[in-house]
């Protein structure tokens, strides 16, 4: 890998970020109705203000957010602020800053995503590899069938089902929150167990919806490798089936599976956010 390749890839990355930021800037402003203005009008109307007062408040808010400036200046400020990771003030959570809201929620999202994805990856990979191996008991394939079925259900839909069954009906888990409102956040056993209790349902929805896809991918890789020369050579050496499975079949199939793990994290983030909301 040379420096030129790295620079080209980094340049493509910057162009994609710029296009996404530009699209995010233009879409609200190209809408027939200004969504920002409508949000402000809706918020002011809840306070019982008159029409004249509402217009005055809206103009004041537009000045605060810089919406009264020319479009080109708004765009320049928008891009320059994003380059400094300054996303401004949140309209829905005024006057909180967007970066503060992100930093409060980001550790919870990353923790939920990493733990649940790694569990689903390990379990799904092992189940898929075992299901493809000829000497595996039939019970593994029987266990894999419902997991593959669950993989067709979106994370948030499965989360709603689990909340209704396990939290609302059976009351085994809390309905919402990251921890009990009466628990003081601190690095102690009680707080960590409370967080674990609250995170089981969202993590379970991601794990159950992901195991099947990992298993299918690994099963296909193992099956495609059964006829390879290294498997035939290992069998000719007289190695045990278990050793052939772990040292040759599983190890060689893990490389593309691990690559898929890194690529899948970005796709799962959107579903994980919805799971947290549910």
Coordinates of C-alpha atoms in Angstrom, one line a residue:
X1 CA 0.0 0.0 0.0
X2 CA 1.7 3.2 -1.2
X3 CA 1.2 6.8 -0.1
X4 CA -0.6 7.7 -3.4
X5 CA -3.3 5.1 -2.8
X6 CA -3.9 6.3 0.8
X7 CA -4.2 9.9 -0.4
X8 CA -6.6 9.0 -3.2
X9 CA -8.8 7.0 -0.7
X10 CA -8.7 9.9 1.7
X11 CA -9.7 12.3 -1.0
X12 CA -12.7 10.2 -2.0
X13 CA -13.7 10.0 1.7
X14 CA -13.6 13.8 1.9
X15 CA -15.6 14.2 -1.3
X16 CA -18.3 11.8 0.1
X17 CA -18.4 13.7 3.4
X18 CA -18.7 17.0 1.5
X19 CA -21.5 15.7 -0.8
X20 CA -23.4 14.3 2.2
X21 CA -23.1 17.6 4.1
X22 CA -24.2 19.6 1.1
X23 CA -27.2 17.4 0.6
X24 CA -28.1 17.8 4.3
X25 CA -27.8 21.5 3.9
X26 CA -29.9 21.8 0.7
X27 CA -32.8 19.4 1.4
X28 CA -34.5 21.4 4.1
X29 CA -34.1 24.6 2.1
X30 CA -35.5 23.1 -1.1
X31 CA -38.6 21.8 0.5
X32 CA -41.9 23.6 -0.4
X33 CA -42.4 24.5 3.2
X34 CA -39.5 25.5 5.4
X35 CA -39.3 22.7 8.0
X36 CA -37.3 24.8 10.4
X37 CA -39.8 27.7 10.2
X38 CA -42.7 25.3 10.7
X39 CA -41.0 23.7 13.7
X40 CA -40.5 27.1 15.3
X41 CA -44.1 28.2 14.6
X42 CA -45.4 24.9 16.1
X43 CA -43.3 25.4 19.2
X44 CA -44.4 29.0 19.6
X45 CA -48.1 28.2 19.1
X46 CA -48.0 25.8 22.0
X47 CA -47.2 28.8 24.2
X48 CA -50.5 30.5 23.2
X49 CA -48.8 33.4 21.5
X50 CA -50.7 35.5 18.9
X51 CA -49.9 35.6 15.2
X52 CA -48.0 38.9 15.5
X53 CA -46.0 37.6 18.5
X54 CA -45.3 34.3 16.7
X55 CA -43.8 36.0 13.7
X56 CA -41.6 38.2 15.9
X57 CA -40.3 35.1 17.8
X58 CA -39.7 33.2 14.6
X59 CA -37.7 36.1 13.1
X60 CA -35.7 36.2 16.4
X61 CA -35.0 32.5 16.2
X62 CA -34.1 32.7 12.5
X63 CA -31.5 35.4 13.4
X64 CA -30.1 33.2 16.2
X65 CA -29.7 30.3 13.8
X66 CA -28.4 32.5 11.0
X67 CA -31.3 31.7 8.7
X68 CA -31.8 35.4 7.9
X69 CA -28.5 35.6 6.0
X70 CA -28.0 34.9 2.3
X71 CA -27.9 31.3 1.2
X72 CA -24.3 31.3 0.1
X73 CA -23.2 32.7 3.5
X74 CA -25.3 30.1 5.3
X75 CA -23.6 27.4 3.3
X76 CA -20.1 28.7 4.0
X77 CA -20.7 29.0 7.7
X78 CA -22.3 25.5 7.7
X79 CA -19.3 23.8 6.1
X80 CA -16.8 25.7 8.1
X81 CA -18.6 24.9 11.4
X82 CA -18.8 21.2 10.4
X83 CA -15.1 21.1 9.7
X84 CA -14.6 22.2 13.3
X85 CA -17.2 19.7 14.6
X86 CA -19.4 22.6 15.6
X87 CA -22.9 21.5 14.7
X88 CA -24.6 24.5 16.2
X89 CA -27.6 24.6 18.5
X90 CA -30.4 22.0 18.4
X91 CA -33.8 23.3 17.4
X92 CA -35.7 20.4 19.0
X93 CA -33.6 20.6 22.3
X94 CA -33.0 24.4 22.4
X95 CA -30.7 25.8 23.7
X96 CA -28.6 22.6 24.0
X97 CA -25.7 22.3 21.5
X98 CA -25.9 19.4 19.1
X99 CA -22.4 18.1 19.9
X100 CA -23.3 17.9 23.6
X101 CA -26.4 15.8 22.8
X102 CA -24.3 13.5 20.6
X103 CA -21.6 13.1 23.2
X104 CA -24.2 12.2 25.8
X105 CA -25.8 9.5 23.6
X106 CA -22.7 8.2 21.8
X107 CA -21.2 6.1 24.5
X108 CA -24.5 4.2 25.0
X109 CA -24.9 3.6 21.3
X110 CA -21.3 2.4 20.8
X111 CA -21.5 0.2 23.9
X112 CA -24.7 -1.4 22.7
X113 CA -23.6 -1.8 19.1
X114 CA -20.1 -3.2 19.8
X115 CA -21.2 -5.8 22.4
X116 CA -24.3 -7.0 20.6
X117 CA -22.6 -7.1 17.2
X118 CA -19.6 -9.0 18.5
X119 CA -21.8 -11.6 20.3
X120 CA -23.9 -12.0 17.1
X121 CA -20.7 -12.4 15.0
X122 CA -19.1 -15.0 17.2
X123 CA -22.3 -17.1 17.8
X124 CA -23.5 -16.8 14.1
X125 CA -20.0 -17.6 12.7
X126 CA -19.7 -20.7 14.9
X127 CA -23.2 -21.9 14.2
X128 CA -22.8 -21.3 10.4
X129 CA -19.4 -23.2 10.4
X130 CA -20.9 -26.1 12.4
X131 CA -24.0 -26.3 10.1
X132 CA -21.8 -26.6 7.0
X133 CA -19.5 -29.3 8.5
X134 CA -20.7 -32.8 7.5
X135 CA -20.0 -34.4 10.9
X136 CA -22.1 -31.8 12.9
X137 CA -25.2 -33.1 14.7
X138 CA -28.6 -32.3 13.1
X139 CA -29.6 -30.2 16.2
X140 CA -27.3 -27.4 15.0
X141 CA -29.3 -27.0 11.8
X142 CA -32.6 -27.2 13.7
X143 CA -31.4 -24.4 15.9
X144 CA -30.2 -22.4 12.9
X145 CA -33.6 -22.4 11.1
X146 CA -35.5 -20.0 13.5
X147 CA -32.5 -17.8 13.8
X148 CA -32.4 -17.4 10.0
X149 CA -36.1 -16.5 10.1
X150 CA -35.5 -13.9 12.8
X151 CA -32.8 -12.3 10.7
X152 CA -35.4 -11.1 8.2
X153 CA -37.1 -9.0 10.9
X154 CA -35.7 -5.4 11.3
X155 CA -34.0 -4.7 14.6
X156 CA -36.6 -2.2 15.8
X157 CA -39.6 -4.4 14.9
X158 CA -38.0 -7.3 16.9
X159 CA -37.3 -4.8 19.7
X160 CA -41.0 -3.8 19.8
X161 CA -42.0 -7.5 20.0
X162 CA -39.5 -8.2 22.8
X163 CA -40.6 -5.1 24.8
X164 CA -44.3 -6.2 24.5
X165 CA -43.6 -9.8 25.5
X166 CA -40.8 -9.6 28.0
X167 CA -41.2 -6.1 29.5
X168 CA -44.9 -5.2 29.2
X169 CA -46.5 -8.6 29.5
X170 CA -44.1 -10.6 31.7
X171 CA -42.4 -7.6 33.3
X172 CA -39.0 -9.3 33.3
X173 CA -37.2 -6.2 32.0
X174 CA -37.8 -2.4 32.3
X175 CA -39.7 -0.7 29.6
X176 CA -37.3 2.1 28.9
X177 CA -34.2 3.9 30.1
X178 CA -30.5 3.1 30.4
X179 CA -30.7 2.7 34.2
X180 CA -33.1 3.2 37.0
X181 CA -33.9 6.9 37.7
X182 CA -33.2 6.4 41.4
X183 CA -29.7 4.9 40.7
X184 CA -26.8 7.2 41.0
X185 CA -24.4 6.7 38.1
X186 CA -21.0 5.5 39.4
X187 CA -18.5 2.7 38.9
X188 CA -19.9 0.2 41.3
X189 CA -21.5 -3.2 41.0
X190 CA -25.1 -2.1 41.6
X191 CA -25.0 0.5 38.8
X192 CA -23.3 -1.8 36.3
X193 CA -25.9 -4.6 37.0
X194 CA -28.7 -2.0 36.6
X195 CA -27.3 -0.9 33.2
X196 CA -26.9 -4.5 32.2
X197 CA -30.5 -5.3 33.1
X198 CA -31.7 -2.3 31.1
X199 CA -29.5 -3.2 28.0
X200 CA -30.5 -6.9 27.7
X201 CA -33.6 -6.2 25.6
X202 CA -32.1 -3.8 23.0
X203 CA -29.0 -6.0 22.8
X204 CA -31.1 -9.2 22.4
X205 CA -33.0 -7.7 19.5
X206 CA -29.8 -6.9 17.6
X207 CA -28.2 -10.3 18.4
X208 CA -31.3 -12.3 17.4
X209 CA -31.7 -10.3 14.2
X210 CA -28.1 -10.6 13.2
X211 CA -27.1 -14.2 14.1
X212 CA -28.9 -15.7 11.1
X213 CA -27.1 -13.5 8.5
X214 CA -23.7 -14.2 10.0
X215 CA -24.5 -17.9 10.0
X216 CA -25.6 -18.0 6.4
X217 CA -22.4 -16.2 5.3
X218 CA -20.1 -18.5 7.2
X219 CA -22.0 -21.6 6.1
X220 CA -21.5 -20.7 2.5
X221 CA -17.8 -20.0 2.9
X222 CA -17.2 -23.3 4.7
X223 CA -19.1 -25.3 2.0
X224 CA -17.2 -23.6 -0.8
X225 CA -13.9 -24.5 0.9
X226 CA -14.7 -28.2 1.6
X227 CA -13.4 -29.1 -1.9
X228 CA -10.2 -27.1 -1.7
X229 CA -6.8 -28.7 -1.9
X230 CA -5.8 -27.8 1.7
X231 CA -8.8 -29.7 3.0
X232 CA -8.0 -32.7 0.9
X233 CA -4.3 -32.5 2.0
X234 CA -5.3 -32.4 5.6
X235 CA -7.6 -35.4 5.2
X236 CA -4.7 -37.3 3.4
X237 CA -2.4 -36.6 6.4
X238 CA -4.9 -38.5 8.6
X239 CA -5.8 -35.5 10.8
X240 CA -8.9 -35.8 13.0
X241 CA -12.1 -34.2 11.8
X242 CA -12.1 -31.7 14.7
X243 CA -8.5 -30.5 13.8
X244 CA -9.3 -30.2 10.2
X245 CA -12.4 -28.1 11.1
X246 CA -10.7 -25.7 13.4
X247 CA -7.2 -25.4 11.8
X248 CA -8.1 -25.5 8.1
X249 CA -11.8 -25.0 7.3
X250 CA -12.7 -22.4 10.0
X251 CA -9.5 -20.5 10.0
X252 CA -9.5 -19.9 6.2
X253 CA -13.2 -18.9 6.1
X254 CA -12.8 -16.3 8.9
X255 CA -10.9 -13.7 6.8
X256 CA -13.8 -12.7 4.5
X257 CA -16.2 -13.0 7.5
X258 CA -14.1 -10.6 9.5
X259 CA -14.0 -8.1 6.6
X260 CA -17.8 -8.2 6.5
X261 CA -17.8 -7.5 10.3
X262 CA -16.1 -4.1 9.8
X263 CA -18.3 -3.2 6.9
X264 CA -21.5 -4.1 8.7
X265 CA -20.9 -1.8 11.7
X266 CA -21.9 1.3 9.6
X267 CA -25.2 -0.3 8.5
X268 CA -26.1 -1.5 11.9
X269 CA -25.7 2.0 13.5
X270 CA -29.0 3.3 12.0
X271 CA -30.9 0.2 13.2
X272 CA -29.3 0.5 16.6
X273 CA -30.4 4.1 17.0
X274 CA -34.0 3.0 16.3
X275 CA -33.7 0.1 18.8
X276 CA -32.6 2.6 21.5
X277 CA -35.6 4.8 20.8
X278 CA -37.9 1.7 20.9

